PDB file of N, CA and C in Angstrom:
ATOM      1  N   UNK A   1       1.981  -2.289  13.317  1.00  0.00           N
ATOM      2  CA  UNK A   1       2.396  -2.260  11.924  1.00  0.00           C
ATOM      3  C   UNK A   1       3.269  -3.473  11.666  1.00  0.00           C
ATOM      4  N   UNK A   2       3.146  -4.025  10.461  1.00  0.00           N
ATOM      5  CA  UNK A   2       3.556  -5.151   9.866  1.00  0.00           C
ATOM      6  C   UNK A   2       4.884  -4.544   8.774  1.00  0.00           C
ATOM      7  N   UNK A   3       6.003  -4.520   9.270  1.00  0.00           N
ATOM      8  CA  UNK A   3       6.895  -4.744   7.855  1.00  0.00           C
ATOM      9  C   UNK A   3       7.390  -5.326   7.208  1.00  0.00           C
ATOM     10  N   UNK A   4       6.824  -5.691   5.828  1.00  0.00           N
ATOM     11  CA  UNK A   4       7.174  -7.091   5.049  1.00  0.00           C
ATOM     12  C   UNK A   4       8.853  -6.830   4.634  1.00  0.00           C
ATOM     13  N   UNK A   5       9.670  -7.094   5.246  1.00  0.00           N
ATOM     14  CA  UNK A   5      10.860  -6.917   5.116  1.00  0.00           C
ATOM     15  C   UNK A   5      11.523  -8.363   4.540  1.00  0.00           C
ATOM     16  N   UNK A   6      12.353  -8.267   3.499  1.00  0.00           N
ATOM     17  CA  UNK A   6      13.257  -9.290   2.617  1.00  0.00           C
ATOM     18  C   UNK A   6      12.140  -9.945   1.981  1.00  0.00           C
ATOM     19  N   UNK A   7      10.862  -9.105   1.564  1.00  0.00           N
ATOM     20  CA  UNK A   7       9.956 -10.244   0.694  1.00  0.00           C
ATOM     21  C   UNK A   7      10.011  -9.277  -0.647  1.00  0.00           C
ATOM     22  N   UNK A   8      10.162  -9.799  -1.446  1.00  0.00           N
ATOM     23  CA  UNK A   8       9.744  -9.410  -2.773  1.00  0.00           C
ATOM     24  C   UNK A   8       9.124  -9.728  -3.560  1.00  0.00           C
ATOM     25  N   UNK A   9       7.932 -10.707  -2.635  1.00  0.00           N
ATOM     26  CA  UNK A   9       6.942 -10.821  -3.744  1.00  0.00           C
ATOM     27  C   UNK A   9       6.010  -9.841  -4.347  1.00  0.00           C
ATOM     28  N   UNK A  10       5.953 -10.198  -5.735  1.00  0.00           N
ATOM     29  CA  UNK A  10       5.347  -9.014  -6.159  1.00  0.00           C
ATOM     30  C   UNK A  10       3.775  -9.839  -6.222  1.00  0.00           C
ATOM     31  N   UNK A  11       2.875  -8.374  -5.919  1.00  0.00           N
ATOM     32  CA  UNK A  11       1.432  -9.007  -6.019  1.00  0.00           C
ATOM     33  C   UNK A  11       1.070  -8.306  -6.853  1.00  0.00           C
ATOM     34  N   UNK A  12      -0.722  -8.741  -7.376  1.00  0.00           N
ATOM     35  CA  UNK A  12      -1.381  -7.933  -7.957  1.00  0.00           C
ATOM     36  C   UNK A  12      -2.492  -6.806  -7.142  1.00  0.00           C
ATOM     37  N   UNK A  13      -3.046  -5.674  -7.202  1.00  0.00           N
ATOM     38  CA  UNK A  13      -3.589  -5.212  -6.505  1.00  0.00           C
ATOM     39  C   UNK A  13      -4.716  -5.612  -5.734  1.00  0.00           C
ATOM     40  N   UNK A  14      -5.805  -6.746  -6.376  1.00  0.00           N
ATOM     41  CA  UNK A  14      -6.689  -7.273  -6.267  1.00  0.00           C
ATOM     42  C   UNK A  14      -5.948  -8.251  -4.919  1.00  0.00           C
ATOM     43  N   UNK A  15      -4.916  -9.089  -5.450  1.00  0.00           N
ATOM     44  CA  UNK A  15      -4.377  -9.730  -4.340  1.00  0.00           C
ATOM     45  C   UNK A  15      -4.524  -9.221  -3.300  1.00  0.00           C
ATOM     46  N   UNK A  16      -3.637  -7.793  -2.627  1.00  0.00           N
ATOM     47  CA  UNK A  16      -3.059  -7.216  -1.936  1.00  0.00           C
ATOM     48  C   UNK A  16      -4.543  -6.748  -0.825  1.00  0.00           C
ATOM     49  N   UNK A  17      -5.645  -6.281  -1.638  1.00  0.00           N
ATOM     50  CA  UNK A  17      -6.851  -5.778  -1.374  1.00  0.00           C
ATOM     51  C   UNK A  17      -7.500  -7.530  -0.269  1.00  0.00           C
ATOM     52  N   UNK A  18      -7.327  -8.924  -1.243  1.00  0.00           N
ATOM     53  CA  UNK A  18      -8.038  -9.876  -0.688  1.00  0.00           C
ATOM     54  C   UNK A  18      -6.646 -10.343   0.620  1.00  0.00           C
ATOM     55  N   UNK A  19      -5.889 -10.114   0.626  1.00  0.00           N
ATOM     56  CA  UNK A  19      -4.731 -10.907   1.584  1.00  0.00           C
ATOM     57  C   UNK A  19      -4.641  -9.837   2.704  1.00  0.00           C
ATOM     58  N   UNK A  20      -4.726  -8.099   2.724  1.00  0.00           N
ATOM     59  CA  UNK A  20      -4.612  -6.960   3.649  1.00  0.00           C
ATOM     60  C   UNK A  20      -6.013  -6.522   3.764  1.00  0.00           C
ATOM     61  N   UNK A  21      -6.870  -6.736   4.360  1.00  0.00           N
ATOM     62  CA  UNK A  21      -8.335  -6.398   4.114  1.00  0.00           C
ATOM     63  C   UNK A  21      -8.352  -5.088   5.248  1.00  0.00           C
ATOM     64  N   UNK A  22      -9.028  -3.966   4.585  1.00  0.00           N
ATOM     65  CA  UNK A  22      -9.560  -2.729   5.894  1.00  0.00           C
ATOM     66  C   UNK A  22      -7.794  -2.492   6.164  1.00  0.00           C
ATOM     67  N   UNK A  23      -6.889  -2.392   5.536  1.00  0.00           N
ATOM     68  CA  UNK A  23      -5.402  -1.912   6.114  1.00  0.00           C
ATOM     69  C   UNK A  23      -5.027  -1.523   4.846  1.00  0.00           C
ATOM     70  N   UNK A  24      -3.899  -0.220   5.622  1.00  0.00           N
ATOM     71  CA  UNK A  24      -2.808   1.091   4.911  1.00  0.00           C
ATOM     72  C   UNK A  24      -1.948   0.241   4.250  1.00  0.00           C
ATOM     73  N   UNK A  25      -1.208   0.268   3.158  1.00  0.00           N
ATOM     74  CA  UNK A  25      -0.310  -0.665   2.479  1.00  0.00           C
ATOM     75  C   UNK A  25       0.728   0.540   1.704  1.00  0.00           C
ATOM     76  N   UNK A  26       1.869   0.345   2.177  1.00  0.00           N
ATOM     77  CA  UNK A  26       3.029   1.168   2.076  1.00  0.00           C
ATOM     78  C   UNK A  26       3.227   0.057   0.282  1.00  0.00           C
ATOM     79  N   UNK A  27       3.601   0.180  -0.494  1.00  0.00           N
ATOM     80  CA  UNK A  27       4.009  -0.554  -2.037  1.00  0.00           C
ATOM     81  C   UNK A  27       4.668  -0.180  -2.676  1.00  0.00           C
ATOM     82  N   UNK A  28       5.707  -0.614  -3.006  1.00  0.00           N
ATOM     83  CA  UNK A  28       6.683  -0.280  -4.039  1.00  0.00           C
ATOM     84  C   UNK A  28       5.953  -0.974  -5.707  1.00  0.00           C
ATOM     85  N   UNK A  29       5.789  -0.397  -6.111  1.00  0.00           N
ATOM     86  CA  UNK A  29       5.042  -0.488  -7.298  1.00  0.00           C
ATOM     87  C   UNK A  29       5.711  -0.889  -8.264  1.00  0.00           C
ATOM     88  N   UNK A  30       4.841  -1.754  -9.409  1.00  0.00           N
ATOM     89  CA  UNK A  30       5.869  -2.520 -10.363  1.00  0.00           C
ATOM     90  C   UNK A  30       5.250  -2.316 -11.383  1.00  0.00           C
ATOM     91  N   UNK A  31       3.989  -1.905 -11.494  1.00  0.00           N
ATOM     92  CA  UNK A  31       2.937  -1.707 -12.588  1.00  0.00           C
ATOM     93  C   UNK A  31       2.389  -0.851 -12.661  1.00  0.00           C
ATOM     94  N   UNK A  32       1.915   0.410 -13.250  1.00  0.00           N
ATOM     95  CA  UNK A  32       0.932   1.190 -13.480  1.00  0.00           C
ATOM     96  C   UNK A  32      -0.035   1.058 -14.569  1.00  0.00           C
ATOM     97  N   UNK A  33      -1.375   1.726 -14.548  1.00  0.00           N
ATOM     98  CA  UNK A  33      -1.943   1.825 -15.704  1.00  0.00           C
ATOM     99  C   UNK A  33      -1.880   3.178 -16.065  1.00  0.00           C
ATOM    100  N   UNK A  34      -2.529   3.615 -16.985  1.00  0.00           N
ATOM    101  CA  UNK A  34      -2.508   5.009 -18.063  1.00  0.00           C
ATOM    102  C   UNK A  34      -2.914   6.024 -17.245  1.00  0.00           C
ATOM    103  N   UNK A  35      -3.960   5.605 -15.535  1.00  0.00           N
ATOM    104  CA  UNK A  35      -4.094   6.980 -15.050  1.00  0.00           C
ATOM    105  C   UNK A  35      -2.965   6.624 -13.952  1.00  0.00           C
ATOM    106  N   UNK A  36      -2.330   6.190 -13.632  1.00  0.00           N
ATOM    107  CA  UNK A  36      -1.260   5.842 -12.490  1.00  0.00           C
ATOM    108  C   UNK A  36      -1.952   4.984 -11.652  1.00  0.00           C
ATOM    109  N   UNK A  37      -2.793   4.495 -11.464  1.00  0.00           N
ATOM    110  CA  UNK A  37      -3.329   3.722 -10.414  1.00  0.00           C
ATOM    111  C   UNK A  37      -2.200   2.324 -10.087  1.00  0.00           C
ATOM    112  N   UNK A  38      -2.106   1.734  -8.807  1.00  0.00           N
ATOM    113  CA  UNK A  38      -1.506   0.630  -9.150  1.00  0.00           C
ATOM    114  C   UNK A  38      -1.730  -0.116  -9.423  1.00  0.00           C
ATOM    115  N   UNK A  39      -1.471  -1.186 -10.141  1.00  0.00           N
ATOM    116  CA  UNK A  39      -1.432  -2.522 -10.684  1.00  0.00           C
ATOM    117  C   UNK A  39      -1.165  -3.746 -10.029  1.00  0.00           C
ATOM    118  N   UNK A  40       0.542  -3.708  -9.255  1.00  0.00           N
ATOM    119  CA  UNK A  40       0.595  -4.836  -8.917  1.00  0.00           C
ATOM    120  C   UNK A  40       2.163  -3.892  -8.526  1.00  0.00           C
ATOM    121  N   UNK A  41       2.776  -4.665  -7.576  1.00  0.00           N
ATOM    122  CA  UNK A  41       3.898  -4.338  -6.808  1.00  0.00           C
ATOM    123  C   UNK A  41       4.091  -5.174  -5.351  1.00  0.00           C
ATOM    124  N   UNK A  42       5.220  -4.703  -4.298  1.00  0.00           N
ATOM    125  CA  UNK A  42       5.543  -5.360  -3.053  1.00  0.00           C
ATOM    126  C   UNK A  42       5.077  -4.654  -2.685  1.00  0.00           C
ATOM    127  N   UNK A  43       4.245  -5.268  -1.036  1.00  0.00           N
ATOM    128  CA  UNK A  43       4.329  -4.865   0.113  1.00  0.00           C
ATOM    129  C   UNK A  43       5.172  -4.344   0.845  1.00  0.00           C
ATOM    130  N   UNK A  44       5.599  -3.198   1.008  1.00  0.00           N
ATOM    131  CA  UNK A  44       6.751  -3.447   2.044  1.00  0.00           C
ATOM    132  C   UNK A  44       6.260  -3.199   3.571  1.00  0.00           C
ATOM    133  N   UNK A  45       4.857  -2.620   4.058  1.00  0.00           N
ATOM    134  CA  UNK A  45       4.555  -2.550   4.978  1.00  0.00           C
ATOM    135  C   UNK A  45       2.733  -2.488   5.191  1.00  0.00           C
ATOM    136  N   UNK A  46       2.319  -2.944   6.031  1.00  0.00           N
ATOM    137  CA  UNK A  46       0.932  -2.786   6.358  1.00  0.00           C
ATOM    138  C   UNK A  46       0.242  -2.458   7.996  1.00  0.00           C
ATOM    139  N   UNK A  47      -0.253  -1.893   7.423  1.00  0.00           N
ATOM    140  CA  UNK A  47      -1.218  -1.844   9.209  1.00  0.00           C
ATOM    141  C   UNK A  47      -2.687  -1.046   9.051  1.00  0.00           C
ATOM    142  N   UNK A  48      -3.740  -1.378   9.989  1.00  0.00           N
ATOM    143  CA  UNK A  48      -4.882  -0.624  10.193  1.00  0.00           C
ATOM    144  C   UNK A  48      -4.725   0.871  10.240  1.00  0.00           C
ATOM    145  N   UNK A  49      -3.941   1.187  11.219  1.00  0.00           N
ATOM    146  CA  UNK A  49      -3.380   2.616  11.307  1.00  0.00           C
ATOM    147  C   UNK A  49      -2.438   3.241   9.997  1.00  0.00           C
ATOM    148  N   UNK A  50      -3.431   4.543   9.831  1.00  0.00           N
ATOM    149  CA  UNK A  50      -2.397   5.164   8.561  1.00  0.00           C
ATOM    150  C   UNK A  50      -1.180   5.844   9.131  1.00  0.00           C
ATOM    151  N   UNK A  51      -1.075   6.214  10.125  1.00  0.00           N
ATOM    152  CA  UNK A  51       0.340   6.929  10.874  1.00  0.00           C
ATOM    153  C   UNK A  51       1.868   6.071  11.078  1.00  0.00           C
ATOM    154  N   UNK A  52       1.242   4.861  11.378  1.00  0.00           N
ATOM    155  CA  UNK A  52       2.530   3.628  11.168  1.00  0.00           C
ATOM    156  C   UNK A  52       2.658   3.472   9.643  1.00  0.00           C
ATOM    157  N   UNK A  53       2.250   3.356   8.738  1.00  0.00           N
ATOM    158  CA  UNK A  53       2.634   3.491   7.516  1.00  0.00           C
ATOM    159  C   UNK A  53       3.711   4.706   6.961  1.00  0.00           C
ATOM    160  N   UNK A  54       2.715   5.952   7.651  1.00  0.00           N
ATOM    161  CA  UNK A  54       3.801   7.437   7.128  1.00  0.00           C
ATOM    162  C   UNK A  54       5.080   7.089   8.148  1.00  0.00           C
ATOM    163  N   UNK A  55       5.106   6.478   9.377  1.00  0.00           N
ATOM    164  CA  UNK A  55       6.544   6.350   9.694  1.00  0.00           C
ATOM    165  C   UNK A  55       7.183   5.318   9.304  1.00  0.00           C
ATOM    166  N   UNK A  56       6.694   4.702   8.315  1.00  0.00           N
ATOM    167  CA  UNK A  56       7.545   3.608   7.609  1.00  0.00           C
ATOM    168  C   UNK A  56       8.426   3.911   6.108  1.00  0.00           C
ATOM    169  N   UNK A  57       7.870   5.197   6.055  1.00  0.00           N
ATOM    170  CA  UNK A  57       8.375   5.586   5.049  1.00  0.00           C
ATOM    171  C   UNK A  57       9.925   5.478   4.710  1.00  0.00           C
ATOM    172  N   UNK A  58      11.078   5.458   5.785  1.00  0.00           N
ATOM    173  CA  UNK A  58      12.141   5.109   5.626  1.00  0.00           C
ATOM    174  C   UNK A  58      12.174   3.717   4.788  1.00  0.00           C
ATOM    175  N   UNK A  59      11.368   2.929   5.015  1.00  0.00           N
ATOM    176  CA  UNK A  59      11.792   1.516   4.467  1.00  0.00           C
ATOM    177  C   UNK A  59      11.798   1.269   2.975  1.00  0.00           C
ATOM    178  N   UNK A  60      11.597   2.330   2.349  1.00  0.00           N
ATOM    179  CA  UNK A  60      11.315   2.297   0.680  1.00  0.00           C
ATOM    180  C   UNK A  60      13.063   2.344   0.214  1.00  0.00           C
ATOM    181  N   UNK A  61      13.822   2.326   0.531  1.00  0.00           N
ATOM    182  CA  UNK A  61      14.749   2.130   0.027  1.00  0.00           C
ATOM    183  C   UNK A  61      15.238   2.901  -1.413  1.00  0.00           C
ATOM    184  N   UNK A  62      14.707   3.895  -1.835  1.00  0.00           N
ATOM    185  CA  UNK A  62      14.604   4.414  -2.734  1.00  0.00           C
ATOM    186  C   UNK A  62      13.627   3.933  -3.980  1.00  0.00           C
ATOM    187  N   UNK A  63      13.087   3.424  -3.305  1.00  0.00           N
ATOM    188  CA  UNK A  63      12.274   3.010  -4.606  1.00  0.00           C
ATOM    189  C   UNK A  63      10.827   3.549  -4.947  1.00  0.00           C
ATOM    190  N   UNK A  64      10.245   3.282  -5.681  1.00  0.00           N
ATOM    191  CA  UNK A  64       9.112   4.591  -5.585  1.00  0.00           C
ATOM    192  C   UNK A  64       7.878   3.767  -5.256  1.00  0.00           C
ATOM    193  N   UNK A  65       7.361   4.490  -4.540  1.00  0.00           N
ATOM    194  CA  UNK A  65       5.999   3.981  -3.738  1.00  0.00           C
ATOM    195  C   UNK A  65       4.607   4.728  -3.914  1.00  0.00           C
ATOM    196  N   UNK A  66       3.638   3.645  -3.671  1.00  0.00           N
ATOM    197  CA  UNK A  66       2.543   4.248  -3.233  1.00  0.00           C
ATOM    198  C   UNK A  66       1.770   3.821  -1.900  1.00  0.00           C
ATOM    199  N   UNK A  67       0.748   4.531  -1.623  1.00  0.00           N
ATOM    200  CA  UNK A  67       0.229   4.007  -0.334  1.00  0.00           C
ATOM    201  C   UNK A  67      -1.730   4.023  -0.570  1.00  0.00           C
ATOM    202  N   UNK A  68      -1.904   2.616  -0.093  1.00  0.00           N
ATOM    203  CA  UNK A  68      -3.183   2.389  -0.668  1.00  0.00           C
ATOM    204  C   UNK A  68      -3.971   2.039   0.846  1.00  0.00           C
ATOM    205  N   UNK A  69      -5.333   2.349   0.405  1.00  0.00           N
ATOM    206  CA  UNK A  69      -6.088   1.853   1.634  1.00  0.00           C
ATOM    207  C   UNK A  69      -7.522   0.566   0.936  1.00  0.00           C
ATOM    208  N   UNK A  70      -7.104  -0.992   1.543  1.00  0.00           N
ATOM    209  CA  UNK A  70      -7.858  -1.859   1.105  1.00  0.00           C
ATOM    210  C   UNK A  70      -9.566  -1.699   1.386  1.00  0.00           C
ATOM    211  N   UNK A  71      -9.589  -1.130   2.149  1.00  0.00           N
ATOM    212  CA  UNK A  71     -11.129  -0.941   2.590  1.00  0.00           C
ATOM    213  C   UNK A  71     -11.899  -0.009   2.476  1.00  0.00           C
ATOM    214  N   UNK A  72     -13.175   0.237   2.666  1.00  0.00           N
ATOM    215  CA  UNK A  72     -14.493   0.804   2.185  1.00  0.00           C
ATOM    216  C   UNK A  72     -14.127   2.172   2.871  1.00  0.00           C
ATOM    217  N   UNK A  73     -14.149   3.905   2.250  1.00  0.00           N
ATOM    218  CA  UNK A  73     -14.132   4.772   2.811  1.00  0.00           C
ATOM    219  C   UNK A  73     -15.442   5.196   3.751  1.00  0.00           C
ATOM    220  N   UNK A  74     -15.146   5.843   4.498  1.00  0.00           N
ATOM    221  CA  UNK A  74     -16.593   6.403   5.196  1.00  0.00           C
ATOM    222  C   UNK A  74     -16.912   7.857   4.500  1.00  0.00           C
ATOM    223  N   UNK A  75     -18.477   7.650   4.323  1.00  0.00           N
ATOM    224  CA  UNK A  75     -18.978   8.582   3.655  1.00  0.00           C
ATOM    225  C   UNK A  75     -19.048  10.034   3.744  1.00  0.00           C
ATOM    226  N   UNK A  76     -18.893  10.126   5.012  1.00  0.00           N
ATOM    227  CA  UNK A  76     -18.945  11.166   5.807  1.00  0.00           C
ATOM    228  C   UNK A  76     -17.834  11.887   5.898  1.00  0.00           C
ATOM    229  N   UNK A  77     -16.589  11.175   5.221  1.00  0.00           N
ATOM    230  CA  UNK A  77     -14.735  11.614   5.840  1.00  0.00           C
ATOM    231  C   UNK A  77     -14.469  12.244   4.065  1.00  0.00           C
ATOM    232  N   UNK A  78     -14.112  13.577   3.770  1.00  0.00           N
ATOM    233  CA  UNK A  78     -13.699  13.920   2.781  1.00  0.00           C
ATOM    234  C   UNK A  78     -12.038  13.293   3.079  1.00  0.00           C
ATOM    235  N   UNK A  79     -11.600  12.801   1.539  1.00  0.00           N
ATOM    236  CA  UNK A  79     -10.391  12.601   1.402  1.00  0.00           C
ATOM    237  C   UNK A  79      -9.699  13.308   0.177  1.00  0.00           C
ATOM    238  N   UNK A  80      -7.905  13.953   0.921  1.00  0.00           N
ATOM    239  CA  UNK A  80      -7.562  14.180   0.006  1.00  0.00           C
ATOM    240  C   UNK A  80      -6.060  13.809  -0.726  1.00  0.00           C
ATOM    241  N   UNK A  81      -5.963  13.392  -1.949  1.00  0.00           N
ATOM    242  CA  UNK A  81      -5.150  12.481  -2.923  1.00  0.00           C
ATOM    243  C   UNK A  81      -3.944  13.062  -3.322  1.00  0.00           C
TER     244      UNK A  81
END
């Protein structure tokens, strides 16, 4: 796991999707649209593995987050939101 620690750049989601490809992305969010999806926000952490992300959860600092996955689901894996 990668923690983007003292960066605050804010990205757009599209960014985040082309720069973290197939990886969990811990985000403090800066944008929503009308159904909540994100928009654009910081990284504060990334990795292939979704379990290093849920233990990164300390690093949000209070701020409110979401957690996204950049890559293609498998068809076969029900997910739930």
């Amino acid at each position: 796991m990668t923690l983007a620690m003292n960066s605050s750049t804010i990205l757009s989601i599209e960014q985040m999707r082309a720069t973290y490809v197939d990886q969990w992305l811990l985000i403090a969010f800066t944008t929503l649209d009308q159904n909540l999806n994100v928009l654009a926000g910081e990284v504060l952490a990334h990795s292939k593995n979704r379990d290093e992300i849920y233990a990164a959860l300390d690093q949000r600092d209070g701020k409110s987050f979401a957690i996204e996955y950049t890559g293609t689901p498998d068809e076969d894996v029900a997910y739930l939101l």
